[in-house]
Amino acid sequence: MTDALPVIERGTAETHGDHHLLRFTLRLPYPVPRVWAAVASSEGLRGWLAAADPFEPRIGGAITLRWLNTDPDGNATVASGTVTAWDVERVAEYTLEGVHGRIRFHLEPPRGEHVLLRFSNEFHGDDALRLDCLAGWHNHFEYLMDALDGHPADWSRWTPARWRELRESYGAEDGGKQF
């Protein structure tokens, strides 16, 4: 990693009825191939988000994500879907069944020492789910930073404490909700 500090900008949400569009921007001091591998490969995704199996890296390919941070009863969230956009080292988009909806990673060419990663998540649900997802993605992006720095998540040590802290913070500011 370079001397430049990575930045996770606070996530925002646009809401229309029960339709939510979350957005995050991350400035990452890592080379594009490294960031791409983290968001667009089964090995990379496992280090900060979820196990991806199957994962067919092409438009129309199958993807199933199994989150490795489980609830207190040991239950994992599993979502299957399709790769709906794929442009190597630029765009990876996965449309998943259930509450997770469409998730999109868009890498922009380096600006100085930083690669800009624009993330969006589009889904349907109530405001509680919107806040849960803002906190969840923010928490996972912290894990992404660690994984990019060579320290993938040790899911056996995961607790919901940081997620709760982020959830409370997003709730206090109402998650940057825009109408």
Coordinates of C-alpha atoms in Angstrom, one line a residue, residues 45 49-55 63-67 77-81 94 96 103 137:
L45 CA -14.8 -11.7 -2.6
L49 CA -17.7 -10.1 1.6
A50 CA -18.9 -13.6 0.9
A51 CA -18.0 -17.0 -0.5
A52 CA -18.9 -17.0 -4.2
D53 CA -19.7 -20.5 -5.5
P54 CA -20.7 -20.8 -8.3
F55 CA -19.1 -17.8 -9.9
I63 CA -23.3 -16.4 -9.1
T64 CA -24.2 -17.4 -5.6
L65 CA -22.9 -15.4 -2.6
R66 CA -22.9 -17.0 0.9
W67 CA -22.1 -14.4 3.5
T77 CA -27.3 -15.4 4.2
V78 CA -27.2 -17.0 0.8
A79 CA -28.2 -15.2 -2.4
S80 CA -28.1 -16.6 -6.0
G81 CA -28.3 -14.7 -9.2
Y94 CA -24.4 -9.0 -9.9
L96 CA -29.3 -11.4 -6.9
I103 CA -24.9 -4.8 -6.7
W137 CA -21.9 -2.4 3.1

